[in-house]
């Protein structure tokens, strides 16, 4: 049969010459642990067989508690203590991520196959499993060598604000003593082959005890010999078939490959079943330990953790600083226990896969022959991995962006948050605040389209009609394009919009636009003659958010002083793309819309009035806001009532005002259930004068509020608790997504234009308060001077 030794240092002879120092304030004498061969030099020599002791009756397994629903409430305990900071393995592994999720190992049984455990120690309290036993014939599980107690403490030592604690400090320890009777007493500092010996038969029996007593993970900080015999291989096979995770130390010979005792079962996929991890050692700076065997041929299942200067007590409760892969293994085994408690749905294979997949990449990129998969990192392991989705639904959810609000919504915030439960690729439940995944469009650049100078605007008028075309140069040819500017007044529309108007008989006029909206057509056909402003727009002329019209048609019937106009329009709502490819981000995504307007206009002497009613149907947006992922596609229908009037007196003066009131019914579909009503409004007031300093100059002043959501939001039905026992959502909560901003944009603009030489000089001064309806933004102040001439 084979035997193995626990991993003692080649420098262990120094241990006999130095007295241990009781630790105060973190000072300690270091005992370095490395590998030694079993029974002498290299190959795992034969030894006389030892008759195994009778197997103790298997105690009744401890009942597994019903899994608590997840997410667990945020704990109020402060785990980031001086004791935690002194626990080098926990700090390196970022174990706070687990503790702050209330994962401490409670309720999880971890097997420790070693030299037993100090039964008199208070470091384990009542957490030593009643099935703990000796399987080598010692008659007691009480530790005589110290190694087993130190390993068990590193894994599950209590947290009491003194010294250090184990990484899974609330786990239950199933201590299994496997050292050959009397072998630990043969320790000779001058002989590397002396000391504790562990028969394979005892280790195999210990694995069976761990398996039958519900251990989720077993730590084996042993090594040496030339491999693993059939008896132990079959015990490992039985354990992994039952889903038990096994963590084995890599060895301390500074070799290129792990010890054969670890690699033989780990690399046999039919036995390992993805449940064996080989533990290598690093220091606190993630540098591979000089003594540690490297990943080598076992890189795919090799995980590194701190194994240098790990503080733990021996069998006499004397603390030492221990080093060796013996103390890397319990860090990983403890991490597995934390995951098992936090996520009761995980299988052993999934826990191992998570630990390996989320390891911190060090050394060469990816899996390498030194560090294997990397360094244990619980921050990453306790974050969602893989595709995430809202619990109870099939749709995926983004952790960064699930919606983009539009300009009328500005800085709208749901102050109470939008708490929900999501599941990751391992069906683990996490809490998320969906409110943090809602993006907000910044203020639009109001002048970006207006000040384009690379376009030619050609227009022609004839009795009863007009044509206006915008020509933009390209590399190969000139194309007719839509004008990228806010919908302006009638003068601007007639001059540069891609429109054509005409007359059908005495009282009927018509117009159509290509890549131009119906708002300008309605204004033009009804004879509105408003002053042109660059920034302070008219809320009744535009959608209030970015759109691209494909086509529009309008027809007007005149009856005396009363006119009736009907207009229809279709096009796309534009939102900034957030695609997976960086080259596509920032480009516009397009979502369809349709709009129909019925307008009435009438003159009362010098007073011109208009009343329009509009229905806007958005296929996949809500007032220009786009929802995606688990929030599903949105659909909205809006109704606007627009009124405007302009009073002209003394031939040169005019006073105008316009107002919009809107109501939007919105509904989410295909994901989270949600619906709501929004109220919107906007207005503009202006005064204008002709012939201020000469017969041909013009002056104007306008105050305007662009369209803004005044009140409303969406009521979302969100999952707020996940029950692992039934694998289902057991609590749903209706929560409000507020879409009314705090900011209120107010625009003030003054304009003046006058003929100059062979052209026209125009100047504009403007101020935008709360630009884009963002209250936290400062005033946007600007001035524009333009000179244009025909040629």
mmCIF file of N, CA and C in Angstrom, residues 449-495:
data_model
loop_
_atom_site.group_PDB
_atom_site.id
_atom_site.type_symbol
_atom_site.label_atom_id
_atom_site.label_comp_id
_atom_site.label_asym_id
_atom_site.label_seq_id
_atom_site.Cartn_x
_atom_site.Cartn_y
_atom_site.Cartn_z
ATOM 1 N N UNK A 449 -27.169 71.088 -36.466
ATOM 2 C CA UNK A 449 -27.709 71.001 -37.817
ATOM 3 C C UNK A 449 -27.871 72.348 -38.467
ATOM 4 N N UNK A 450 -28.199 73.360 -37.666
ATOM 5 C CA UNK A 450 -28.497 74.676 -38.224
ATOM 6 C C UNK A 450 -27.278 75.317 -38.854
ATOM 7 N N UNK A 451 -26.126 75.111 -38.255
ATOM 8 C CA UNK A 451 -24.937 75.823 -38.705
ATOM 9 C C UNK A 451 -24.135 75.056 -39.738
ATOM 10 N N UNK A 452 -24.705 74.015 -40.334
ATOM 11 C CA UNK A 452 -24.018 73.318 -41.413
ATOM 12 C C UNK A 452 -23.796 74.270 -42.573
ATOM 13 N N UNK A 453 -22.585 74.310 -43.083
ATOM 14 C CA UNK A 453 -22.257 75.214 -44.195
ATOM 15 C C UNK A 453 -21.919 74.464 -45.471
ATOM 16 N N UNK A 454 -22.010 73.118 -45.444
ATOM 17 C CA UNK A 454 -21.640 72.342 -46.620
ATOM 18 C C UNK A 454 -22.859 71.921 -47.430
ATOM 19 N N UNK A 455 -23.968 72.615 -47.253
ATOM 20 C CA UNK A 455 -25.179 72.248 -47.964
ATOM 21 C C UNK A 455 -25.692 73.428 -48.775
ATOM 22 N N UNK A 456 -26.338 73.085 -49.856
ATOM 23 C CA UNK A 456 -26.971 74.104 -50.698
ATOM 24 C C UNK A 456 -28.476 73.979 -50.568
ATOM 25 N N UNK A 457 -29.132 75.109 -50.408
ATOM 26 C CA UNK A 457 -30.575 75.139 -50.239
ATOM 27 C C UNK A 457 -31.160 75.854 -51.450
ATOM 28 N N UNK A 458 -31.923 75.105 -52.201
ATOM 29 C CA UNK A 458 -32.501 75.636 -53.433
ATOM 30 C C UNK A 458 -34.014 75.651 -53.285
ATOM 31 N N UNK A 459 -34.645 76.785 -53.593
ATOM 32 C CA UNK A 459 -36.102 76.881 -53.493
ATOM 33 C C UNK A 459 -36.632 77.694 -54.663
ATOM 34 N N UNK A 460 -37.874 77.422 -54.965
ATOM 35 C CA UNK A 460 -38.534 78.171 -56.038
ATOM 36 C C UNK A 460 -40.003 78.316 -55.681
ATOM 37 N N UNK A 461 -40.564 79.491 -55.990
ATOM 38 C CA UNK A 461 -41.984 79.750 -55.737
ATOM 39 C C UNK A 461 -42.676 80.059 -57.049
ATOM 40 N N UNK A 462 -43.916 79.655 -57.140
ATOM 41 C CA UNK A 462 -44.716 79.927 -58.323
ATOM 42 C C UNK A 462 -46.135 80.191 -57.837
ATOM 43 N N UNK A 463 -46.968 80.775 -58.643
ATOM 44 C CA UNK A 463 -48.326 81.095 -58.202
ATOM 45 C C UNK A 463 -49.054 79.850 -57.698
ATOM 46 N N UNK A 464 -49.404 79.869 -56.421
ATOM 47 C CA UNK A 464 -50.151 78.769 -55.832
ATOM 48 C C UNK A 464 -49.301 77.653 -55.271
ATOM 49 N N UNK A 465 -47.958 77.769 -55.280
ATOM 50 C CA UNK A 465 -47.153 76.684 -54.749
ATOM 51 C C UNK A 465 -45.694 77.050 -54.582
ATOM 52 N N UNK A 466 -44.906 76.099 -54.091
ATOM 53 C CA UNK A 466 -43.472 76.304 -53.875
ATOM 54 C C UNK A 466 -42.778 74.952 -53.817
ATOM 55 N N UNK A 467 -41.461 74.982 -54.031
ATOM 56 C CA UNK A 467 -40.609 73.797 -53.916
ATOM 57 C C UNK A 467 -39.350 74.215 -53.174
ATOM 58 N N UNK A 468 -38.921 73.385 -52.219
ATOM 59 C CA UNK A 468 -37.675 73.644 -51.498
ATOM 60 C C UNK A 468 -36.904 72.341 -51.387
ATOM 61 N N UNK A 469 -35.603 72.383 -51.708
ATOM 62 C CA UNK A 469 -34.759 71.189 -51.704
ATOM 63 C C UNK A 469 -33.441 71.520 -51.023
ATOM 64 N N UNK A 470 -32.941 70.591 -50.236
ATOM 65 C CA UNK A 470 -31.622 70.710 -49.627
ATOM 66 C C UNK A 470 -30.687 69.730 -50.317
ATOM 67 N N UNK A 471 -29.559 70.225 -50.806
ATOM 68 C CA UNK A 471 -28.589 69.385 -51.510
ATOM 69 C C UNK A 471 -27.316 69.341 -50.684
ATOM 70 N N UNK A 472 -26.877 68.134 -50.346
ATOM 71 C CA UNK A 472 -25.668 67.960 -49.549
ATOM 72 C C UNK A 472 -24.632 67.219 -50.367
ATOM 73 N N UNK A 473 -23.400 67.703 -50.409
ATOM 74 C CA UNK A 473 -22.362 67.033 -51.197
ATOM 75 C C UNK A 473 -21.889 65.757 -50.519
ATOM 76 N N UNK A 474 -21.542 64.769 -51.332
ATOM 77 C CA UNK A 474 -20.901 63.551 -50.846
ATOM 78 C C UNK A 474 -19.659 63.324 -51.683
ATOM 79 N N UNK A 475 -18.970 62.230 -51.433
ATOM 80 C CA UNK A 475 -17.751 61.954 -52.180
ATOM 81 C C UNK A 475 -18.030 61.763 -53.663
ATOM 82 N N UNK A 476 -19.128 61.075 -53.949
ATOM 83 C CA UNK A 476 -19.367 60.705 -55.338
ATOM 84 C C UNK A 476 -20.356 61.612 -56.045
ATOM 85 N N UNK A 477 -21.352 62.100 -55.310
ATOM 86 C CA UNK A 477 -22.402 62.832 -55.987
ATOM 87 C C UNK A 477 -23.165 63.648 -54.960
ATOM 88 N N UNK A 478 -24.078 64.465 -55.429
ATOM 89 C CA UNK A 478 -24.958 65.195 -54.536
ATOM 90 C C UNK A 478 -26.225 64.388 -54.302
ATOM 91 N N UNK A 479 -26.655 64.352 -53.040
ATOM 92 C CA UNK A 479 -27.859 63.629 -52.683
ATOM 93 C C UNK A 479 -28.838 64.577 -52.020
ATOM 94 N N UNK A 480 -30.102 64.295 -52.201
ATOM 95 C CA UNK A 480 -31.113 65.039 -51.472
ATOM 96 C C UNK A 480 -31.230 64.415 -50.090
ATOM 97 N N UNK A 481 -31.004 65.202 -49.042
ATOM 98 C CA UNK A 481 -31.047 64.714 -47.676
ATOM 99 C C UNK A 481 -32.038 65.521 -46.867
ATOM 100 N N UNK A 482 -32.449 64.932 -45.750
ATOM 101 C CA UNK A 482 -33.305 65.694 -44.854
ATOM 102 C C UNK A 482 -32.450 66.727 -44.132
ATOM 103 N N UNK A 483 -33.078 67.804 -43.709
ATOM 104 C CA UNK A 483 -32.375 68.855 -42.990
ATOM 105 C C UNK A 483 -32.227 68.464 -41.528
ATOM 106 N N UNK A 484 -31.002 68.405 -41.014
ATOM 107 C CA UNK A 484 -30.783 68.064 -39.619
ATOM 108 C C UNK A 484 -30.819 69.325 -38.772
ATOM 109 N N UNK A 485 -32.001 69.817 -38.519
ATOM 110 C CA UNK A 485 -32.165 70.987 -37.676
ATOM 111 C C UNK A 485 -33.524 70.895 -36.999
ATOM 112 N N UNK A 486 -33.690 71.582 -35.864
ATOM 113 C CA UNK A 486 -35.011 71.583 -35.244
ATOM 114 C C UNK A 486 -36.041 72.177 -36.180
ATOM 115 N N UNK A 487 -37.296 71.739 -36.074
ATOM 116 C CA UNK A 487 -38.341 72.279 -36.933
ATOM 117 C C UNK A 487 -38.495 73.762 -36.630
ATOM 118 N N UNK A 488 -38.285 74.573 -37.575
ATOM 119 C CA UNK A 488 -38.321 76.014 -37.361
ATOM 120 C C UNK A 488 -39.636 76.608 -37.751
ATOM 121 N N UNK A 489 -39.616 77.869 -38.041
ATOM 122 C CA UNK A 489 -40.860 78.547 -38.367
ATOM 123 C C UNK A 489 -41.144 78.441 -39.854
ATOM 124 N N UNK A 490 -42.232 79.068 -40.255
ATOM 125 C CA UNK A 490 -42.667 78.932 -41.646
ATOM 126 C C UNK A 490 -41.639 79.480 -42.609
ATOM 127 N N UNK A 491 -40.972 80.563 -42.227
ATOM 128 C CA UNK A 491 -39.988 81.152 -43.131
ATOM 129 C C UNK A 491 -38.871 80.163 -43.423
ATOM 130 N N UNK A 492 -38.355 79.483 -42.347
ATOM 131 C CA UNK A 492 -37.296 78.506 -42.539
ATOM 132 C C UNK A 492 -37.806 77.325 -43.341
ATOM 133 N N UNK A 493 -39.010 76.854 -43.032
ATOM 134 C CA UNK A 493 -39.566 75.709 -43.741
ATOM 135 C C UNK A 493 -39.693 75.996 -45.224
ATOM 136 N N UNK A 494 -40.163 77.166 -45.576
ATOM 137 C CA UNK A 494 -40.331 77.488 -46.993
ATOM 138 C C UNK A 494 -38.994 77.602 -47.698
ATOM 139 N N UNK A 495 -37.991 78.019 -46.936
ATOM 140 C CA UNK A 495 -36.721 78.294 -47.594
ATOM 141 C C UNK A 495 -35.904 77.038 -47.848
#
